[in-house]
Tab-separated table of C-alpha atoms and ligand atoms in Angstrom:
chain	number	residue	atom	x	y	z
Q	1	MET	CA	0.000	0.000	0.000
Q	2	PRO	CA	1.560	3.287	-1.035
Q	3	GLU	CA	2.426	5.679	1.791
Q	4	LEU	CA	3.671	9.249	2.052
Q	5	PRO	CA	7.125	8.753	0.438
Q	6	ASP	CA	5.755	6.652	-2.451
Q	7	LEU	CA	2.963	9.105	-3.230
Q	8	GLU	CA	5.201	12.142	-2.869
Q	9	VAL	CA	7.399	10.773	-5.655
Q	10	VAL	CA	4.413	9.761	-7.826
Q	11	ALA	CA	3.055	13.324	-7.527
Q	12	GLU	CA	6.383	14.888	-8.465
Q	13	ILE	CA	6.812	12.584	-11.491
Q	14	LEU	CA	3.234	12.975	-12.739
Q	15	ALA	CA	2.883	16.742	-12.255
Q	16	PRO	CA	5.193	18.013	-15.039
Q	17	ARG	CA	3.889	15.380	-17.459
Q	18	ILE	CA	0.289	16.580	-17.310
Q	19	ALA	CA	0.309	20.178	-16.036
Q	20	GLY	CA	-1.436	22.560	-18.426
Q	21	ARG	CA	-2.914	19.745	-20.563
Q	22	THR	CA	-6.640	19.758	-21.279
Q	23	VAL	CA	-8.838	16.772	-20.478
Q	24	ARG	CA	-10.571	15.548	-23.641
Q	25	GLY	CA	-12.616	12.865	-21.937
Q	26	VAL	CA	-12.901	10.602	-18.955
Q	27	GLU	CA	-13.721	6.911	-19.119
Q	28	LEU	CA	-14.777	5.133	-15.957
Q	29	ARG	CA	-14.275	1.414	-16.505
Q	30	ARG	CA	-15.008	0.209	-12.977
Q	31	PRO	CA	-18.100	2.121	-11.771
Q	32	ASP	CA	-17.617	1.364	-8.064
Q	33	LEU	CA	-14.239	3.122	-8.206
Q	34	LEU	CA	-16.066	6.474	-8.092
Q	35	GLN	CA	-17.220	7.617	-4.646
Q	36	THR	CA	-18.951	10.833	-5.797
Q	37	GLY	CA	-21.728	11.248	-8.387
Q	38	GLU	CA	-21.163	10.220	-11.990
Q	39	ALA	CA	-21.759	13.824	-13.117
Q	40	SER	CA	-18.797	15.012	-11.059
Q	41	LEU	CA	-16.407	12.923	-13.142
Q	42	ARG	CA	-17.943	14.028	-16.449
Q	43	ALA	CA	-17.451	17.630	-15.330
Q	44	LEU	CA	-13.696	17.137	-15.601
Q	45	ALA	CA	-13.887	16.977	-19.415
Q	46	GLY	CA	-12.712	20.225	-20.960
Q	47	ALA	CA	-10.868	21.334	-17.845
Q	48	GLU	CA	-7.188	22.107	-17.742
Q	49	LEU	CA	-4.925	20.156	-15.430
Q	50	GLY	CA	-3.175	22.034	-12.670
Q	51	PRO	CA	-0.951	20.864	-9.823
Q	52	VAL	CA	-0.669	17.308	-8.545
Q	53	SER	CA	-0.165	17.033	-4.811
Q	54	ARG	CA	-0.376	14.575	-1.942
Q	55	ARG	CA	-2.355	14.761	1.288
Q	56	GLY	CA	-1.985	11.832	3.659
Q	57	LYS	CA	-2.151	8.654	1.596
Q	58	PHE	CA	-4.132	10.334	-1.196
Q	59	LEU	CA	-3.123	12.000	-4.436
Q	60	ARG	CA	-4.897	15.146	-5.488
Q	61	VAL	CA	-5.046	16.324	-9.079
Q	62	SER	CA	-6.393	19.869	-9.354
Q	63	PHE	CA	-8.143	21.429	-12.354
Q	64	ASP	CA	-8.503	25.040	-13.447
Q	65	SER	CA	-12.295	24.634	-13.159
Q	66	GLY	CA	-11.930	24.417	-9.384
Q	67	LEU	CA	-12.583	20.679	-9.303
Q	68	HIS	CA	-10.185	18.117	-7.895
Q	69	LEU	CA	-9.687	14.433	-8.495
Q	70	VAL	CA	-8.682	12.710	-5.273
Q	71	VAL	CA	-7.196	9.255	-5.729
Q	72	ASP	CA	-6.702	6.463	-3.223
Q	73	LEU	CA	-4.501	3.838	-4.866
Q	74	GLY	CA	-5.739	1.244	-2.389
Q	75	ARG	CA	-3.378	-1.653	-2.061
Q	76	TRP	CA	-1.847	-2.092	-5.490
Q	77	ALA	CA	-3.265	0.351	-8.023
Q	78	TRP	CA	-0.840	2.555	-9.903
Q	79	LEU	CA	-0.947	5.396	-12.391
Q	80	TRP	CA	0.314	5.069	-15.926
Q	81	HIS	CA	0.866	7.956	-18.336
Q	82	GLY	CA	1.711	7.577	-21.993
Q	83	PRO	CA	0.452	7.778	-25.563
Q	84	GLY	CA	-3.168	6.680	-25.870
Q	85	VAL	CA	-2.449	4.470	-28.864
Q	86	TYR	CA	-2.469	1.255	-26.855
Q	87	PRO	CA	-5.908	-0.165	-26.006
Q	88	PRO	CA	-6.464	-0.210	-22.248
Q	89	SER	CA	-6.011	-3.515	-20.470
Q	90	THR	CA	-8.953	-5.117	-18.640
Q	91	ASP	CA	-7.391	-4.078	-15.324
Q	92	THR	CA	-7.690	-0.376	-16.206
Q	93	ASP	CA	-10.217	1.250	-13.829
Q	94	LEU	CA	-10.140	4.798	-15.157
Q	95	ARG	CA	-8.806	6.696	-18.169
Q	96	LEU	CA	-8.189	10.413	-18.330
Q	97	LEU	CA	-7.792	11.245	-22.021
Q	98	LEU	CA	-5.733	14.366	-22.654
Q	99	ALA	CA	-5.881	16.686	-25.639
Q	100	ASP	CA	-2.202	16.053	-26.470
Q	101	GLY	CA	-3.022	12.405	-27.280
Q	102	THR	CA	-1.648	11.002	-24.042
Q	103	GLU	CA	-3.666	9.397	-21.232
Q	104	VAL	CA	-3.452	8.833	-17.536
Q	105	ARG	CA	-4.704	5.387	-16.559
Q	106	LEU	CA	-5.439	4.031	-13.139
Q	107	ILE	CA	-4.519	0.360	-13.304
Q	108	GLU	CA	-5.253	-2.284	-10.707
Q	109	SER	CA	-4.026	-5.693	-11.717
Q	110	LYS	CA	-4.759	-7.593	-8.504
Q	111	VAL	CA	-7.990	-8.346	-6.649
Q	112	PRO	CA	-9.686	-7.187	-4.546
Q	113	ARG	CA	-9.694	-3.892	-6.377
Q	114	LEU	CA	-9.503	-1.387	-3.547
Q	115	ALA	CA	-8.662	1.869	-5.305
Q	116	ALA	CA	-11.183	4.713	-5.054
Q	117	VAL	CA	-11.592	8.206	-6.517
Q	118	TRP	CA	-13.557	11.279	-5.477
Q	119	VAL	CA	-14.295	14.549	-7.290
Q	120	PRO	CA	-14.841	17.036	-4.459
Q	121	ARG	CA	-15.190	20.778	-4.973
Q	122	ASP	CA	-13.720	21.672	-1.604
Q	123	PRO	CA	-11.340	18.755	-1.063
Q	124	LEU	CA	-10.044	19.691	2.384
Q	125	ALA	CA	-13.600	19.985	3.749
Q	126	GLU	CA	-15.039	16.853	2.131
Q	127	PRO	CA	-14.297	13.122	2.241
Q	128	PRO	CA	-11.837	11.553	2.055
Q	129	LEU	CA	-9.413	14.333	3.066
Q	130	VAL	CA	-11.524	15.955	5.776
Q	131	GLY	CA	-10.464	14.892	9.250
Q	132	LEU	CA	-6.946	13.830	8.318
Q	133	GLY	CA	-4.288	14.561	10.917
Q	134	PRO	CA	-1.243	16.805	10.457
Q	135	GLU	CA	1.256	16.321	7.658
Q	136	PRO	CA	4.425	15.048	9.327
Q	137	LEU	CA	6.747	17.022	7.026
Q	138	ASP	CA	4.970	20.348	7.540
Q	139	PRO	CA	6.880	22.907	9.609
Q	140	GLY	CA	3.876	23.071	11.954
Q	141	PHE	CA	4.415	19.453	12.965
Q	142	THR	CA	6.710	20.213	15.905
Q	143	PRO	CA	7.810	17.939	18.769
Q	144	GLU	CA	5.169	19.717	20.871
Q	145	ALA	CA	2.466	18.876	18.309
Q	146	LEU	CA	3.470	15.207	18.462
Q	147	LYS	CA	3.565	15.331	22.252
Q	148	ARG	CA	-0.004	16.664	22.287
Q	149	ALA	CA	-1.154	13.985	19.830
Q	150	LEU	CA	0.305	11.203	21.992
Q	151	ALA	CA	-0.522	12.617	25.437
Q	152	GLY	CA	-2.404	10.147	27.597
Q	153	ARG	CA	-2.994	7.730	24.690
Q	154	ARG	CA	-3.195	4.143	25.941
Q	155	ARG	CA	-2.525	2.748	22.513
Q	156	THR	CA	0.588	1.253	21.006
Q	157	LEU	CA	2.960	3.409	18.982
Q	158	LYS	CA	2.375	1.268	15.901
Q	159	ARG	CA	-1.386	1.817	16.078
Q	160	LEU	CA	-1.073	5.533	16.739
Q	161	LEU	CA	1.439	6.187	13.960
Q	162	THR	CA	-0.763	4.402	11.429
Q	163	ASP	CA	-3.910	6.255	12.604
Q	164	GLN	CA	-4.486	8.825	9.842
Q	165	ARG	CA	-6.129	11.229	12.305
Q	166	VAL	CA	-2.921	11.341	14.384
Q	167	VAL	CA	-0.364	11.630	11.568
Q	168	ALA	CA	-1.383	11.617	7.903
Q	169	GLY	CA	0.454	9.478	5.372
Q	170	VAL	CA	2.178	6.864	7.531
Q	171	GLY	CA	1.145	3.221	7.148
Q	172	ASP	CA	2.502	-0.142	8.258
Q	173	ALA	CA	5.772	0.043	6.378
Q	174	TYR	CA	6.909	3.507	7.425
Q	175	ALA	CA	5.607	3.163	10.984
Q	176	ASP	CA	7.964	0.175	11.316
Q	177	GLU	CA	10.872	2.128	9.846
Q	178	ILE	CA	10.223	5.208	11.975
Q	179	LEU	CA	10.078	3.140	15.159
Q	180	PHE	CA	13.252	1.284	14.193
Q	181	GLN	CA	15.021	4.603	13.596
Q	182	ALA	CA	13.690	5.900	16.946
Q	183	ARG	CA	14.757	2.652	18.731
Q	184	LEU	CA	11.249	2.383	20.204
Q	185	SER	CA	9.216	-0.808	20.396
Q	186	PRO	CA	6.078	-0.811	18.216
Q	187	PHE	CA	4.238	-2.269	21.244
Q	188	ARG	CA	5.099	0.563	23.648
Q	189	PHE	CA	2.063	2.458	24.895
Q	190	ALA	CA	2.272	6.116	23.937
Q	191	HIS	CA	1.548	7.405	27.429
Q	192	THR	CA	4.715	5.701	28.778
Q	193	LEU	CA	7.066	7.745	26.559
Q	194	SER	CA	9.430	10.227	28.216
Q	195	GLY	CA	9.899	13.713	26.794
Q	196	GLU	CA	13.231	12.623	25.332
Q	197	GLU	CA	11.606	9.616	23.656
Q	198	VAL	CA	8.856	11.737	22.070
Q	199	GLU	CA	11.559	14.055	20.737
Q	200	ARG	CA	13.452	11.043	19.332
Q	201	LEU	CA	10.265	9.743	17.705
Q	202	TRP	CA	9.564	13.140	16.177
Q	203	ARG	CA	13.080	13.342	14.740
Q	204	ALA	CA	12.777	9.779	13.381
Q	205	ILE	CA	9.489	10.622	11.609
Q	206	GLY	CA	11.035	13.497	9.647
Q	207	GLU	CA	14.369	11.802	8.971
Q	208	THR	CA	12.878	8.482	7.862
Q	209	LEU	CA	10.273	9.983	5.538
Q	210	ARG	CA	12.705	12.464	3.926
Q	211	TRP	CA	15.323	9.757	3.459
Q	212	ALA	CA	12.751	7.396	1.906
Q	213	ILE	CA	11.536	10.061	-0.535
Q	214	GLY	CA	15.140	10.529	-1.723
Q	215	GLU	CA	15.728	6.774	-2.085
Q	216	ILE	CA	12.485	6.188	-3.995
Q	217	ARG	CA	13.093	9.213	-6.217
Q	218	SER	CA	16.517	7.985	-7.255
Q	219	ARG	CA	15.313	4.405	-7.822
Q	220	ALA	CA	12.227	5.486	-9.807
Q	221	GLY	CA	14.380	7.479	-12.242
Q	222	GLY	CA	11.477	9.667	-13.357
Q	223	LYS	CA	9.223	6.718	-14.277
Q	224	LEU	CA	5.815	6.122	-12.701
Q	225	MET	CA	6.202	2.988	-10.595
Q	226	ASP	CA	3.780	0.048	-10.914
Q	227	ARG	CA	4.595	-1.070	-7.347
Q	228	GLU	CA	6.134	0.364	-4.229
Q	229	ILE	CA	9.905	0.431	-4.069
Q	230	ARG	CA	10.731	-1.003	-0.646
Q	231	ASP	CA	13.919	-3.024	-1.140
Q	232	PHE	CA	16.013	-0.427	0.702
Q	233	LEU	CA	14.014	-0.547	3.951
Q	234	PRO	CA	16.001	-2.066	6.857
Q	235	VAL	CA	13.142	-3.769	8.757
Q	236	HIS	CA	9.699	-3.724	7.120
Q	237	GLY	CA	9.174	-6.942	5.179
Q	238	LYS	CA	12.632	-8.176	6.267
Q	239	ARG	CA	11.655	-10.927	8.730
Q	240	GLY	CA	14.717	-12.955	9.725
Q	241	ALA	CA	17.197	-10.623	8.023
Q	242	PRO	CA	19.981	-9.302	10.273
Q	243	CYS	CA	19.246	-5.983	11.929
Q	244	PRO	CA	21.617	-3.486	10.265
Q	245	VAL	CA	22.556	-2.084	13.700
Q	246	CYS	CA	23.048	-5.148	15.965
Q	247	GLY	CA	22.799	-8.183	13.661
Q	248	ALA	CA	19.893	-9.819	15.558
Q	249	PRO	CA	17.206	-11.268	13.260
Q	250	VAL	CA	14.337	-8.924	12.437
Q	251	ALA	CA	11.160	-10.153	14.160
Q	252	GLU	CA	7.647	-10.198	12.724
Q	253	VAL	CA	4.253	-10.098	14.389
Q	254	GLN	CA	1.091	-10.444	12.355
Q	255	PHE	CA	-2.200	-9.300	13.844
Q	256	ASP	CA	-5.314	-9.161	11.666
Q	257	GLU	CA	-4.114	-7.590	8.435
Q	258	VAL	CA	-1.303	-5.717	10.144
Q	259	ARG	CA	2.265	-6.933	9.823
Q	260	THR	CA	4.862	-5.451	12.143
Q	261	ASN	CA	8.606	-5.938	11.765
Q	262	TYR	CA	11.093	-4.737	14.388
Q	263	CYS	CA	14.382	-5.527	16.080
Q	264	PRO	CA	13.667	-6.899	19.571
Q	265	ALA	CA	17.242	-6.077	20.638
Q	266	CYS	CA	17.408	-2.427	19.495
Q	267	GLN	CA	13.819	-1.305	20.044
Q	268	ARG	CA	12.624	-0.826	23.601
C	301	ZN	ZN1	18.996	-4.458	16.249
């Protein structure tokens, strides 16, 4: 599932490719993809594409008409952009046909198909972006802001970091990496953290996410990725591999759909 660093790079690759282009037509090929009325999607035809940005784990494509297309890539959907000469594959959920002959396609080649799109007029005040927590890379996300978000919370750090109302954009993978970097156990209850530990967690959030954006950017090489690039992560998905700090095997705990990897020796 794409998270903040993945989507940040997708937005920066897609933006210059489509900015200023006019939408010639929209083809919805999986009707339940759309979470707002059918008319809202048709209204995008004729509009000019503006900036592409990310909020939490969503991509937002803005149009000069004041409309926005908000995209949740779900678990494995990805965006493709290229010349519209190739017929779309059966796993294409949505096509945005541009006046320059290129198209943006939302492709989901695995089931269940979990991607979703919205066309809100006021995206920050409407679902799915309304109610999202602070952006962890915003200057306003200070150690004090994190301290307030965690104060008195009798929930584990893993659960809190992946709660989109607490911090937007962090999921299972980057919560594991942030906690590894902070040397804090994913099972620690937030209310037991000292001031120094909250500060360490805050620093790890910024450092880990910025580092990951750089790594993904260089590996993507300007191409839209059809899957997340995660090979460089030290702990998430690395069960049994040696911890890069102490050499102990990386542990894994699976609970419901949530997989947590950590180093039992380094993280307390
Ligand atoms: Zn270790």
